[in-house]
Amino acid sequence: MPEFDRVWVNAHLCTMQDGLGVVRDGALAVRDGRIAWIGPRAALPAHDAPVTDCGGAWILPGLVDCHTHLVFGGNRAGEFERRLAGATYEEIAREGGGILSTVRATRAADEDALLAAALPRLDGLLAEGVTTIEVKSGYGLEFEAERRMLRAARALAAERAVSVQASFLGAHAVPPEFRGRQGEYAALVAGMIAPLAAEGLVDAVDAFCERIAFTPDETAAVFEAARAQGLPVKLHADQLSDLGGAALAARFGALSADHLEHASAAGLAAMAAAGTVAVLLPGATYFIREERHPDIAAMRAAGLRMAVATDMNPGSSPARSLLLMLNMACTLYRLTVEEALLGVTRHAAAALGLEDRGMLAPGMRCDLALYRIEAPAELCYWLGGNPCVGRVVAGRDA
Ligand code: DI6
Ligand code: FE
């Protein structure tokens, strides 16, 4: 008899293997936090483990939100009102508002305050079935404040049943004290990577390559320092203009390049060749009313893996729902339901370099999200509401 710790039955499964990989009336068994068996209930081997009847719910791999700026001080509702009155996101940034206004609030907060502010935002995502989240620094822009953000990100995983991947985004904006000395700041950021990594605070290094942020050369210098530490890189690429970010990310074998509204077809093809995942952030497109959308047709033609994430941040995407992003990815970008759901499971895991999740298969982590729905398309269809009725992390109810 197989040794299972627990078995779930009377559930429909989206394994996310080979598309949605639907198994109707399926069963799933866990052993030591990993999936030990999965398939049609009728084929489930005899066992003596406790059984959970899911009452016809749908089970997906626990969702992965692979791009967030969840940890920050304050918020920018005031700027939102200014934008409603006509100011643009870039104008506000150039005046020293935007990211820099969140930097001021974040520098003023201690680690406990950052953690306390982030937890309710995290809880909203978890309630929808998220089990893995990426969190970036990038609102400290000085060593100690960046370190505090990363420590707060790590602390989230101690407070809740969730996996947290921390990305160092020191190259997010030029801090006011380095105005006019941007290259010097980029070099300083490159030098922060080794000590932060030595403390175990960094899983990947990210940068914002943009005309209001860092040039491709400055970005490359930061990426070289990441490479020297053996850390993977990611890039905020071609969001507001085409600086060749997609190709730059590909050149460094980045895990992902994110945003990509202005990326060229050649840049996207380079990403595909490098195995770099395209992370789509429809909340940012929507919230800053960016008229140009990522070239989904070119991504499909290039065979790129597409992920979908919240980009949760106080300026360009205060998105507290990954399910809402599924709808936006379908409605704004015309993703299919299958593409969107792969984007928050298998491809999102790939965007974080995590090979042990994002799919339901033997040997994978037993991270599950259970939904009271009649078909997977409902996850992309509703605007608001939350059909999640259960979350399992490493085989345990969470
Ligand atoms: N791109 C974004 O969308 C966020 N960061 C970035 O590089 C915006 C962050 C913010 O406005 O606070
Ligand atoms: Fe972002």
PDB file of N, CA and C in Angstrom, residues 176-265:
ATOM      1  N   PRO A 176      17.327  61.250  -4.462  1.00  0.00           N
ATOM      2  CA  PRO A 176      17.535  62.694  -4.620  1.00  0.00           C
ATOM      3  C   PRO A 176      18.969  63.117  -4.365  1.00  0.00           C
ATOM      4  N   GLU A 177      19.625  62.470  -3.394  1.00  0.00           N
ATOM      5  CA  GLU A 177      20.999  62.882  -3.054  1.00  0.00           C
ATOM      6  C   GLU A 177      22.005  62.534  -4.159  1.00  0.00           C
ATOM      7  N   PHE A 178      21.576  61.735  -5.147  1.00  0.00           N
ATOM      8  CA  PHE A 178      22.465  61.396  -6.271  1.00  0.00           C
ATOM      9  C   PHE A 178      22.009  62.038  -7.585  1.00  0.00           C
ATOM     10  N   ARG A 179      21.113  62.985  -7.487  1.00  0.00           N
ATOM     11  CA  ARG A 179      20.617  63.639  -8.691  1.00  0.00           C
ATOM     12  C   ARG A 179      21.785  64.214  -9.490  1.00  0.00           C
ATOM     13  N   GLY A 180      21.832  63.888 -10.778  1.00  0.00           N
ATOM     14  CA  GLY A 180      22.943  64.351 -11.603  1.00  0.00           C
ATOM     15  C   GLY A 180      24.178  63.461 -11.494  1.00  0.00           C
ATOM     16  N   ARG A 181      24.153  62.488 -10.609  1.00  0.00           N
ATOM     17  CA  ARG A 181      25.287  61.567 -10.456  1.00  0.00           C
ATOM     18  C   ARG A 181      24.770  60.125 -10.528  1.00  0.00           C
ATOM     19  N   GLN A 182      23.971  59.902 -11.563  1.00  0.00           N
ATOM     20  CA  GLN A 182      23.247  58.643 -11.678  1.00  0.00           C
ATOM     21  C   GLN A 182      24.174  57.430 -11.811  1.00  0.00           C
ATOM     22  N   GLY A 183      25.244  57.612 -12.620  1.00  0.00           N
ATOM     23  CA  GLY A 183      26.180  56.508 -12.822  1.00  0.00           C
ATOM     24  C   GLY A 183      26.848  56.103 -11.514  1.00  0.00           C
ATOM     25  N   GLU A 184      27.146  57.107 -10.701  1.00  0.00           N
ATOM     26  CA  GLU A 184      27.758  56.838  -9.399  1.00  0.00           C
ATOM     27  C   GLU A 184      26.810  56.012  -8.523  1.00  0.00           C
ATOM     28  N   TYR A 185      25.526  56.400  -8.569  1.00  0.00           N
ATOM     29  CA  TYR A 185      24.551  55.626  -7.774  1.00  0.00           C
ATOM     30  C   TYR A 185      24.457  54.189  -8.287  1.00  0.00           C
ATOM     31  N   ALA A 186      24.441  54.007  -9.613  1.00  0.00           N
ATOM     32  CA  ALA A 186      24.346  52.643 -10.164  1.00  0.00           C
ATOM     33  C   ALA A 186      25.533  51.803  -9.690  1.00  0.00           C
ATOM     34  N   ALA A 187      26.712  52.429  -9.639  1.00  0.00           N
ATOM     35  CA  ALA A 187      27.901  51.701  -9.168  1.00  0.00           C
ATOM     36  C   ALA A 187      27.749  51.330  -7.686  1.00  0.00           C
ATOM     37  N   LEU A 188      27.156  52.250  -6.926  1.00  0.00           N
ATOM     38  CA  LEU A 188      26.926  51.976  -5.506  1.00  0.00           C
ATOM     39  C   LEU A 188      25.977  50.784  -5.346  1.00  0.00           C
ATOM     40  N   VAL A 189      24.933  50.762  -6.161  1.00  0.00           N
ATOM     41  CA  VAL A 189      23.966  49.659  -6.121  1.00  0.00           C
ATOM     42  C   VAL A 189      24.677  48.339  -6.415  1.00  0.00           C
ATOM     43  N   ALA A 190      25.516  48.362  -7.429  1.00  0.00           N
ATOM     44  CA  ALA A 190      26.249  47.135  -7.784  1.00  0.00           C
ATOM     45  C   ALA A 190      27.036  46.633  -6.577  1.00  0.00           C
ATOM     46  N   GLY A 191      27.580  47.572  -5.811  1.00  0.00           N
ATOM     47  CA  GLY A 191      28.365  47.197  -4.638  1.00  0.00           C
ATOM     48  C   GLY A 191      27.529  46.722  -3.453  1.00  0.00           C
ATOM     49  N   MET A 192      26.227  47.001  -3.470  1.00  0.00           N
ATOM     50  CA  MET A 192      25.366  46.547  -2.357  1.00  0.00           C
ATOM     51  C   MET A 192      25.036  45.060  -2.475  1.00  0.00           C
ATOM     52  N   ILE A 193      25.187  44.522  -3.693  1.00  0.00           N
ATOM     53  CA  ILE A 193      24.671  43.163  -3.937  1.00  0.00           C
ATOM     54  C   ILE A 193      25.398  42.121  -3.073  1.00  0.00           C
ATOM     55  N   ALA A 194      26.723  42.206  -3.032  1.00  0.00           N
ATOM     56  CA  ALA A 194      27.469  41.166  -2.298  1.00  0.00           C
ATOM     57  C   ALA A 194      27.106  41.133  -0.809  1.00  0.00           C
ATOM     58  N   PRO A 195      27.116  42.271  -0.104  1.00  0.00           N
ATOM     59  CA  PRO A 195      26.776  42.182   1.326  1.00  0.00           C
ATOM     60  C   PRO A 195      25.327  41.751   1.584  1.00  0.00           C
ATOM     61  N   LEU A 196      24.396  42.193   0.761  1.00  0.00           N
ATOM     62  CA  LEU A 196      22.998  41.777   0.962  1.00  0.00           C
ATOM     63  C   LEU A 196      22.850  40.281   0.682  1.00  0.00           C
ATOM     64  N   ALA A 197      23.532  39.819  -0.352  1.00  0.00           N
ATOM     65  CA  ALA A 197      23.474  38.393  -0.682  1.00  0.00           C
ATOM     66  C   ALA A 197      24.114  37.566   0.434  1.00  0.00           C
ATOM     67  N   ALA A 198      25.189  38.088   1.013  1.00  0.00           N
ATOM     68  CA  ALA A 198      25.875  37.355   2.088  1.00  0.00           C
ATOM     69  C   ALA A 198      24.960  37.166   3.289  1.00  0.00           C
ATOM     70  N   GLU A 199      24.011  38.075   3.462  1.00  0.00           N
ATOM     71  CA  GLU A 199      23.039  37.957   4.559  1.00  0.00           C
ATOM     72  C   GLU A 199      21.864  37.065   4.188  1.00  0.00           C
ATOM     73  N   GLY A 200      21.888  36.532   2.981  1.00  0.00           N
ATOM     74  CA  GLY A 200      20.796  35.654   2.551  1.00  0.00           C
ATOM     75  C   GLY A 200      19.518  36.399   2.241  1.00  0.00           C
ATOM     76  N   LEU A 201      19.650  37.656   1.850  1.00  0.00           N
ATOM     77  CA  LEU A 201      18.447  38.476   1.638  1.00  0.00           C
ATOM     78  C   LEU A 201      18.037  38.579   0.170  1.00  0.00           C
ATOM     79  N   VAL A 202      18.812  37.996  -0.731  1.00  0.00           N
ATOM     80  CA  VAL A 202      18.571  38.236  -2.160  1.00  0.00           C
ATOM     81  C   VAL A 202      18.433  36.919  -2.926  1.00  0.00           C
ATOM     82  N   ASP A 203      17.306  36.743  -3.604  1.00  0.00           N
ATOM     83  CA  ASP A 203      17.138  35.587  -4.486  1.00  0.00           C
ATOM     84  C   ASP A 203      17.368  35.961  -5.944  1.00  0.00           C
ATOM     85  N   ALA A 204      17.185  37.238  -6.281  1.00  0.00           N
ATOM     86  CA  ALA A 204      17.409  37.700  -7.652  1.00  0.00           C
ATOM     87  C   ALA A 204      17.662  39.198  -7.608  1.00  0.00           C
ATOM     88  N   VAL A 205      18.233  39.708  -8.678  1.00  0.00           N
ATOM     89  CA  VAL A 205      18.498  41.146  -8.785  1.00  0.00           C
ATOM     90  C   VAL A 205      17.678  41.702  -9.943  1.00  0.00           C
ATOM     91  N   ASP A 206      16.986  42.799  -9.682  1.00  0.00           N
ATOM     92  CA  ASP A 206      16.100  43.418 -10.664  1.00  0.00           C
ATOM     93  C   ASP A 206      16.583  44.854 -10.893  1.00  0.00           C
ATOM     94  N   ALA A 207      16.157  45.462 -11.985  1.00  0.00           N
ATOM     95  CA  ALA A 207      16.479  46.867 -12.257  1.00  0.00           C
ATOM     96  C   ALA A 207      15.363  47.465 -13.110  1.00  0.00           C
ATOM     97  N   PHE A 208      15.296  48.783 -13.108  1.00  0.00           N
ATOM     98  CA  PHE A 208      14.316  49.514 -13.922  1.00  0.00           C
ATOM     99  C   PHE A 208      15.114  50.229 -15.002  1.00  0.00           C
ATOM    100  N   CYS A 209      15.070  49.690 -16.203  1.00  0.00           N
ATOM    101  CA  CYS A 209      15.792  50.277 -17.325  1.00  0.00           C
ATOM    102  C   CYS A 209      14.789  51.136 -18.096  1.00  0.00           C
ATOM    103  N   GLU A 210      14.932  52.448 -17.969  1.00  0.00           N
ATOM    104  CA  GLU A 210      13.902  53.341 -18.523  1.00  0.00           C
ATOM    105  C   GLU A 210      14.456  54.750 -18.593  1.00  0.00           C
ATOM    106  N   ARG A 211      13.870  55.590 -19.418  1.00  0.00           N
ATOM    107  CA  ARG A 211      14.377  56.961 -19.537  1.00  0.00           C
ATOM    108  C   ARG A 211      14.190  57.764 -18.253  1.00  0.00           C
ATOM    109  N   ILE A 212      13.260  57.358 -17.375  1.00  0.00           N
ATOM    110  CA  ILE A 212      13.162  58.027 -16.073  1.00  0.00           C
ATOM    111  C   ILE A 212      13.908  57.245 -14.989  1.00  0.00           C
ATOM    112  N   ALA A 213      14.665  56.228 -15.409  1.00  0.00           N
ATOM    113  CA  ALA A 213      15.393  55.430 -14.408  1.00  0.00           C
ATOM    114  C   ALA A 213      16.823  55.174 -14.897  1.00  0.00           C
ATOM    115  N   PHE A 214      17.198  53.926 -15.198  1.00  0.00           N
ATOM    116  CA  PHE A 214      18.593  53.613 -15.505  1.00  0.00           C
ATOM    117  C   PHE A 214      18.794  53.266 -16.976  1.00  0.00           C
ATOM    118  N   THR A 215      19.971  53.657 -17.483  1.00  0.00           N
ATOM    119  CA  THR A 215      20.297  53.386 -18.886  1.00  0.00           C
ATOM    120  C   THR A 215      20.655  51.904 -19.037  1.00  0.00           C
ATOM    121  N   PRO A 216      20.664  51.422 -20.267  1.00  0.00           N
ATOM    122  CA  PRO A 216      21.091  50.030 -20.483  1.00  0.00           C
ATOM    123  C   PRO A 216      22.502  49.769 -19.948  1.00  0.00           C
ATOM    124  N   ASP A 217      23.429  50.712 -20.093  1.00  0.00           N
ATOM    125  CA  ASP A 217      24.798  50.488 -19.597  1.00  0.00           C
ATOM    126  C   ASP A 217      24.835  50.390 -18.075  1.00  0.00           C
ATOM    127  N   GLU A 218      24.089  51.279 -17.411  1.00  0.00           N
ATOM    128  CA  GLU A 218      24.047  51.222 -15.942  1.00  0.00           C
ATOM    129  C   GLU A 218      23.402  49.915 -15.480  1.00  0.00           C
ATOM    130  N   THR A 219      22.341  49.533 -16.192  1.00  0.00           N
ATOM    131  CA  THR A 219      21.673  48.270 -15.861  1.00  0.00           C
ATOM    132  C   THR A 219      22.644  47.104 -16.020  1.00  0.00           C
ATOM    133  N   ALA A 220      23.407  47.128 -17.098  1.00  0.00           N
ATOM    134  CA  ALA A 220      24.356  46.034 -17.358  1.00  0.00           C
ATOM    135  C   ALA A 220      25.403  45.960 -16.242  1.00  0.00           C
ATOM    136  N   ALA A 221      25.811  47.112 -15.725  1.00  0.00           N
ATOM    137  CA  ALA A 221      26.818  47.113 -14.648  1.00  0.00           C
ATOM    138  C   ALA A 221      26.244  46.440 -13.394  1.00  0.00           C
ATOM    139  N   VAL A 222      24.986  46.719 -13.108  1.00  0.00           N
ATOM    140  CA  VAL A 222      24.335  46.075 -11.959  1.00  0.00           C
ATOM    141  C   VAL A 222      24.210  44.570 -12.200  1.00  0.00           C
ATOM    142  N   PHE A 223      23.862  44.201 -13.424  1.00  0.00           N
ATOM    143  CA  PHE A 223      23.705  42.775 -13.748  1.00  0.00           C
ATOM    144  C   PHE A 223      25.044  42.036 -13.670  1.00  0.00           C
ATOM    145  N   GLU A 224      26.117  42.707 -14.055  1.00  0.00           N
ATOM    146  CA  GLU A 224      27.448  42.072 -13.954  1.00  0.00           C
ATOM    147  C   GLU A 224      27.748  41.741 -12.494  1.00  0.00           C
ATOM    148  N   ALA A 225      27.384  42.663 -11.602  1.00  0.00           N
ATOM    149  CA  ALA A 225      27.639  42.428 -10.172  1.00  0.00           C
ATOM    150  C   ALA A 225      26.775  41.277  -9.657  1.00  0.00           C
ATOM    151  N   ALA A 226      25.553  41.161 -10.170  1.00  0.00           N
ATOM    152  CA  ALA A 226      24.692  40.041  -9.787  1.00  0.00           C
ATOM    153  C   ALA A 226      25.323  38.731 -10.248  1.00  0.00           C
ATOM    154  N   ARG A 227      25.785  38.762 -11.479  1.00  0.00           N
ATOM    155  CA  ARG A 227      26.387  37.553 -12.057  1.00  0.00           C
ATOM    156  C   ARG A 227      27.592  37.117 -11.227  1.00  0.00           C
ATOM    157  N   ALA A 228      28.357  38.095 -10.765  1.00  0.00           N
ATOM    158  CA  ALA A 228      29.551  37.775  -9.967  1.00  0.00           C
ATOM    159  C   ALA A 228      29.169  37.066  -8.665  1.00  0.00           C
ATOM    160  N   GLN A 229      27.941  37.304  -8.191  1.00  0.00           N
ATOM    161  CA  GLN A 229      27.461  36.627  -6.976  1.00  0.00           C
ATOM    162  C   GLN A 229      26.693  35.358  -7.301  1.00  0.00           C
ATOM    163  N   GLY A 230      26.596  35.033  -8.589  1.00  0.00           N
ATOM    164  CA  GLY A 230      25.828  33.848  -8.988  1.00  0.00           C
ATOM    165  C   GLY A 230      24.329  34.029  -8.829  1.00  0.00           C
ATOM    166  N   LEU A 231      23.876  35.298  -8.851  1.00  0.00           N
ATOM    167  CA  LEU A 231      22.440  35.559  -8.681  1.00  0.00           C
ATOM    168  C   LEU A 231      21.760  35.760 -10.030  1.00  0.00           C
ATOM    169  N   PRO A 232      20.561  35.226 -10.199  1.00  0.00           N
ATOM    170  CA  PRO A 232      19.821  35.463 -11.440  1.00  0.00           C
ATOM    171  C   PRO A 232      19.291  36.898 -11.489  1.00  0.00           C
ATOM    172  N   VAL A 233      18.991  37.361 -12.692  1.00  0.00           N
ATOM    173  CA  VAL A 233      18.483  38.726 -12.846  1.00  0.00           C
ATOM    174  C   VAL A 233      17.101  38.727 -13.492  1.00  0.00           C
ATOM    175  N   LYS A 234      16.408  39.860 -13.291  1.00  0.00           N
ATOM    176  CA  LYS A 234      15.100  40.151 -13.881  1.00  0.00           C
ATOM    177  C   LYS A 234      15.157  41.609 -14.290  1.00  0.00           C
ATOM    178  N   LEU A 235      14.246  42.041 -15.140  1.00  0.00           N
ATOM    179  CA  LEU A 235      14.324  43.442 -15.563  1.00  0.00           C
ATOM    180  C   LEU A 235      12.949  44.049 -15.815  1.00  0.00           C
ATOM    181  N   HIS A 236      12.743  45.268 -15.285  1.00  0.00           N
ATOM    182  CA  HIS A 236      11.605  46.102 -15.703  1.00  0.00           C
ATOM    183  C   HIS A 236      12.009  46.673 -17.063  1.00  0.00           C
ATOM    184  N   ALA A 237      11.439  46.153 -18.110  1.00  0.00           N
ATOM    185  CA  ALA A 237      11.971  46.419 -19.443  1.00  0.00           C
ATOM    186  C   ALA A 237      10.920  47.025 -20.372  1.00  0.00           C
ATOM    187  N   ASP A 238      11.294  48.106 -21.023  1.00  0.00           N
ATOM    188  CA  ASP A 238      10.489  48.648 -22.118  1.00  0.00           C
ATOM    189  C   ASP A 238       9.042  48.936 -21.701  1.00  0.00           C
ATOM    190  N   GLN A 239       8.888  49.489 -20.481  1.00  0.00           N
ATOM    191  CA  GLN A 239       7.529  49.786 -19.996  1.00  0.00           C
ATOM    192  C   GLN A 239       6.985  51.068 -20.627  1.00  0.00           C
ATOM    193  N   LEU A 240       7.800  52.141 -20.612  1.00  0.00           N
ATOM    194  CA  LEU A 240       7.323  53.441 -21.091  1.00  0.00           C
ATOM    195  C   LEU A 240       7.963  53.821 -22.424  1.00  0.00           C
ATOM    196  N   SER A 241       9.084  53.178 -22.746  1.00  0.00           N
ATOM    197  CA  SER A 241       9.774  53.457 -24.014  1.00  0.00           C
ATOM    198  C   SER A 241      10.642  52.247 -24.343  1.00  0.00           C
ATOM    199  N   ASP A 242      11.092  52.158 -25.593  1.00  0.00           N
ATOM    200  CA  ASP A 242      11.907  51.006 -25.997  1.00  0.00           C
ATOM    201  C   ASP A 242      13.387  51.361 -25.903  1.00  0.00           C
ATOM    202  N   LEU A 243      14.005  50.959 -24.799  1.00  0.00           N
ATOM    203  CA  LEU A 243      15.452  51.165 -24.653  1.00  0.00           C
ATOM    204  C   LEU A 243      16.211  49.876 -24.948  1.00  0.00           C
ATOM    205  N   GLY A 244      15.550  48.908 -25.533  1.00  0.00           N
ATOM    206  CA  GLY A 244      16.214  47.635 -25.804  1.00  0.00           C
ATOM    207  C   GLY A 244      16.323  46.763 -24.566  1.00  0.00           C
ATOM    208  N   GLY A 245      15.420  46.974 -23.620  1.00  0.00           N
ATOM    209  CA  GLY A 245      15.464  46.223 -22.360  1.00  0.00           C
ATOM    210  C   GLY A 245      15.257  44.724 -22.550  1.00  0.00           C
ATOM    211  N   ALA A 246      14.378  44.365 -23.461  1.00  0.00           N
ATOM    212  CA  ALA A 246      14.105  42.938 -23.665  1.00  0.00           C
ATOM    213  C   ALA A 246      15.380  42.219 -24.116  1.00  0.00           C
ATOM    214  N   ALA A 247      16.083  42.819 -25.066  1.00  0.00           N
ATOM    215  CA  ALA A 247      17.315  42.196 -25.572  1.00  0.00           C
ATOM    216  C   ALA A 247      18.398  42.185 -24.493  1.00  0.00           C
ATOM    217  N   LEU A 248      18.448  43.247 -23.703  1.00  0.00           N
ATOM    218  CA  LEU A 248      19.431  43.319 -22.609  1.00  0.00           C
ATOM    219  C   LEU A 248      19.180  42.193 -21.605  1.00  0.00           C
ATOM    220  N   ALA A 249      17.921  42.018 -21.244  1.00  0.00           N
ATOM    221  CA  ALA A 249      17.571  40.936 -20.318  1.00  0.00           C
ATOM    222  C   ALA A 249      18.003  39.592 -20.911  1.00  0.00           C
ATOM    223  N   ALA A 250      17.725  39.414 -22.181  1.00  0.00           N
ATOM    224  CA  ALA A 250      18.085  38.146 -22.838  1.00  0.00           C
ATOM    225  C   ALA A 250      19.591  37.931 -22.808  1.00  0.00           C
ATOM    226  N   ARG A 251      20.345  39.009 -23.019  1.00  0.00           N
ATOM    227  CA  ARG A 251      21.809  38.901 -23.052  1.00  0.00           C
ATOM    228  C   ARG A 251      22.349  38.378 -21.725  1.00  0.00           C
ATOM    229  N   PHE A 252      21.656  38.708 -20.635  1.00  0.00           N
ATOM    230  CA  PHE A 252      22.098  38.233 -19.326  1.00  0.00           C
ATOM    231  C   PHE A 252      21.363  36.963 -18.895  1.00  0.00           C
ATOM    232  N   GLY A 253      20.638  36.348 -19.824  1.00  0.00           N
ATOM    233  CA  GLY A 253      19.917  35.121 -19.474  1.00  0.00           C
ATOM    234  C   GLY A 253      18.938  35.340 -18.341  1.00  0.00           C
ATOM    235  N   ALA A 254      18.281  36.511 -18.327  1.00  0.00           N
ATOM    236  CA  ALA A 254      17.374  36.863 -17.230  1.00  0.00           C
ATOM    237  C   ALA A 254      16.268  35.821 -17.062  1.00  0.00           C
ATOM    238  N   LEU A 255      15.848  35.632 -15.806  1.00  0.00           N
ATOM    239  CA  LEU A 255      14.690  34.778 -15.556  1.00  0.00           C
ATOM    240  C   LEU A 255      13.471  35.355 -16.250  1.00  0.00           C
ATOM    241  N   SER A 256      13.338  36.685 -16.158  1.00  0.00           N
ATOM    242  CA  SER A 256      12.163  37.314 -16.765  1.00  0.00           C
ATOM    243  C   SER A 256      12.504  38.733 -17.192  1.00  0.00           C
ATOM    244  N   ALA A 257      11.731  39.227 -18.141  1.00  0.00           N
ATOM    245  CA  ALA A 257      11.674  40.655 -18.442  1.00  0.00           C
ATOM    246  C   ALA A 257      10.208  41.028 -18.312  1.00  0.00           C
ATOM    247  N   ASP A 258       9.961  42.150 -17.637  1.00  0.00           N
ATOM    248  CA  ASP A 258       8.609  42.439 -17.181  1.00  0.00           C
ATOM    249  C   ASP A 258       8.109  43.764 -17.755  1.00  0.00           C
ATOM    250  N   HIS A 259       6.817  43.852 -17.958  1.00  0.00           N
ATOM    251  CA  HIS A 259       6.112  44.991 -18.588  1.00  0.00           C
ATOM    252  C   HIS A 259       6.097  44.815 -20.103  1.00  0.00           C
ATOM    253  N   LEU A 260       7.152  45.291 -20.798  1.00  0.00           N
ATOM    254  CA  LEU A 260       7.344  45.002 -22.225  1.00  0.00           C
ATOM    255  C   LEU A 260       6.345  45.671 -23.162  1.00  0.00           C
ATOM    256  N   GLU A 261       5.635  46.701 -22.704  1.00  0.00           N
ATOM    257  CA  GLU A 261       4.672  47.370 -23.581  1.00  0.00           C
ATOM    258  C   GLU A 261       5.331  47.867 -24.871  1.00  0.00           C
ATOM    259  N   HIS A 262       6.581  48.354 -24.747  1.00  0.00           N
ATOM    260  CA  HIS A 262       7.244  48.947 -25.916  1.00  0.00           C
ATOM    261  C   HIS A 262       8.341  48.057 -26.489  1.00  0.00           C
ATOM    262  N   ALA A 263       8.414  46.817 -26.059  1.00  0.00           N
ATOM    263  CA  ALA A 263       9.493  45.936 -26.541  1.00  0.00           C
ATOM    264  C   ALA A 263       9.333  45.652 -28.025  1.00  0.00           C
ATOM    265  N   SER A 264      10.455  45.567 -28.727  1.00  0.00           N
ATOM    266  CA  SER A 264      10.416  45.276 -30.166  1.00  0.00           C
ATOM    267  C   SER A 264      10.280  43.767 -30.385  1.00  0.00           C
ATOM    268  N   ALA A 265       9.844  43.410 -31.583  1.00  0.00           N
ATOM    269  CA  ALA A 265       9.711  41.985 -31.913  1.00  0.00           C
ATOM    270  C   ALA A 265      11.083  41.310 -31.826  1.00  0.00           C
TER     271      ALA A 265
END
